[in-house]
XYZ file of C-alpha atoms in Angstrom:
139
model
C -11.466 9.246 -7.756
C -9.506 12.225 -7.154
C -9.790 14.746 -4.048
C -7.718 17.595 -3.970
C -8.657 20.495 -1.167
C -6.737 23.877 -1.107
C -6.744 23.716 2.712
C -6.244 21.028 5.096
C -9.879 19.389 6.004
C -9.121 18.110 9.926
C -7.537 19.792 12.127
C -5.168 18.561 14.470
C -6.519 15.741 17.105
C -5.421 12.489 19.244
C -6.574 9.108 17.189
C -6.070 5.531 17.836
C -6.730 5.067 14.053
C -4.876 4.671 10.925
C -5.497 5.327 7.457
C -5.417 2.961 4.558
C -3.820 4.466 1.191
C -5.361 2.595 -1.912
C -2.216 3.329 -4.734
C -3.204 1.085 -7.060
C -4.994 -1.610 -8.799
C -2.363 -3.431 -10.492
C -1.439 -6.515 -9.531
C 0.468 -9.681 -10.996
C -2.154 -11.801 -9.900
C -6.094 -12.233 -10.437
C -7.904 -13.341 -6.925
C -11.304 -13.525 -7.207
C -12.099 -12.183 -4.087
C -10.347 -9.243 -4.189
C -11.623 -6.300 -2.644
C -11.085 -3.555 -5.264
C -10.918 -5.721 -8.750
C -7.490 -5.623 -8.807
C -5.383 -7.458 -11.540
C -2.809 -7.452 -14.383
C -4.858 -5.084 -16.216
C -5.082 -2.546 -12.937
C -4.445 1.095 -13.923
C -2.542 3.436 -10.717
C -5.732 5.851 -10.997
C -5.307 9.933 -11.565
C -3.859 10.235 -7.923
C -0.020 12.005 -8.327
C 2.865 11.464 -5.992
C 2.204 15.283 -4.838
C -1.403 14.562 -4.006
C -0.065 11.150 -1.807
C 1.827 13.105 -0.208
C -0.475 15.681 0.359
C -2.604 12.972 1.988
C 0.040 11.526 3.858
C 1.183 15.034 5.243
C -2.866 15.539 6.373
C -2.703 12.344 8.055
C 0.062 13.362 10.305
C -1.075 16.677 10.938
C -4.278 15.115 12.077
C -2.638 13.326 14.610
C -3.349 9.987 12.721
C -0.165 7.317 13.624
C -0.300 4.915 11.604
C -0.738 4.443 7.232
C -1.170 1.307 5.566
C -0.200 1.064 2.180
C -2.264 -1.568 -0.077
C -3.825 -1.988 -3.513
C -3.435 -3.456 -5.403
C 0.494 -4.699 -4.999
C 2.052 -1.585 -3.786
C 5.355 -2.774 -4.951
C 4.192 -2.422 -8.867
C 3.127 1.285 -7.884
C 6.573 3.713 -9.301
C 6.048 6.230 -6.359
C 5.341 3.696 -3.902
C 8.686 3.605 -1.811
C 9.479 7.556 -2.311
C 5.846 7.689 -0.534
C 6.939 4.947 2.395
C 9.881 7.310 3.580
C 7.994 10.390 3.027
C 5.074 8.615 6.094
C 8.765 7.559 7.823
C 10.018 11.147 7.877
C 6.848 12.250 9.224
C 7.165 9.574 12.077
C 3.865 7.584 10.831
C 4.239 4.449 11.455
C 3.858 2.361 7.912
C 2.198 -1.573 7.041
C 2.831 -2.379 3.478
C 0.289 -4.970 2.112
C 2.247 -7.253 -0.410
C 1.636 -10.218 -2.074
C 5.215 -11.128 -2.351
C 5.156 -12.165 -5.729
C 8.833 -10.189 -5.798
C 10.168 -8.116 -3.747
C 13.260 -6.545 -4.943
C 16.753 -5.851 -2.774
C 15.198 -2.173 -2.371
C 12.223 -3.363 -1.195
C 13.514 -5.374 1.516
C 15.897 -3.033 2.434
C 12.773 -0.517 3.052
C 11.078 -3.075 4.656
C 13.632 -3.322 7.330
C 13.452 0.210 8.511
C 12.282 0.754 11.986
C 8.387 1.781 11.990
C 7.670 -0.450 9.159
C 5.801 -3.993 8.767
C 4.592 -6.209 6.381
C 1.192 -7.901 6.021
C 0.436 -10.238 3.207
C -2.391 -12.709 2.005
C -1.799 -16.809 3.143
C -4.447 -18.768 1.401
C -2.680 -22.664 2.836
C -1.268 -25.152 0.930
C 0.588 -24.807 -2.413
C -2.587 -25.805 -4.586
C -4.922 -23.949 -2.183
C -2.886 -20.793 -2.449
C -2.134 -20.932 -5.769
C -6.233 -21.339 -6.652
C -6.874 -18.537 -4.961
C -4.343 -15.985 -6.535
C -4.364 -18.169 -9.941
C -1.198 -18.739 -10.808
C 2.208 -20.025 -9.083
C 2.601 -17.548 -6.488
C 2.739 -20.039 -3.667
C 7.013 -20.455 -4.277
């Protein structure tokens, strides 16, 4: 689903919230559970990297401090770490939800900036984990 508004809808306010920023559905692996059907087969949705940012630049304006970005694997998503130091400039602070199948040197080097953490799924042991997410991802 796309929303695009010609004028910001909140004005600014004080928040202990955050917002969570859906990119994608892709995804290298294929847990059943998974919130939002994500897969192999996932699609990034109609959403540009103007109308993230658009969202992103709302959020802050609203006085909202903190974005997570999840999916999906965020990683897969092409706009994905142009839209973590856009939230950075604007002094949100960022989570990015990875699986961490593979993270790449540019990834961790993002991941190392100040205001930014990283949450991920543990699902136990080796053959518990890799059940869950079907497939060697456990390594």
């Amino acid at each position: 689903m796309t929303a695009i508004a010609e004028t910001p809808l909140i004005k600014t306010t004080t928040t202990t919230g955050f917002v969570w920023l859906d990119l994608t559905r892709k995804c290298q692996l294929d847990c059943g559970h998974c919130h939002n059907d994500s897969g192999p087969t996932g699609t990034h949705g109609t959403m540009t990297a103007e109308d993230w940012r658009r969202v992103l630049d709302e959020t802050a304006a609203a006085g909202i401090p903190r974005v997570q970005f999840t999916g999906g694997e965020v990683t897969l998503h092409p706009d994905a770490s142009a839209l973590v130091d856009h939230a950075l400039t604007l002094g949100l602070a960022v989570e990015v939800y990875s699986n961490m199948v593979h993270l790449n040197a540019g990834w961790w080097t993002l991941l190392h900036r100040d205001g930014v953490s990283l949450a991920t799924s543990y699902y136990g042991s080796e053959v518990a984990h890799n059940t869950v997410t079907r497939r060697n991802s456990h390594a």
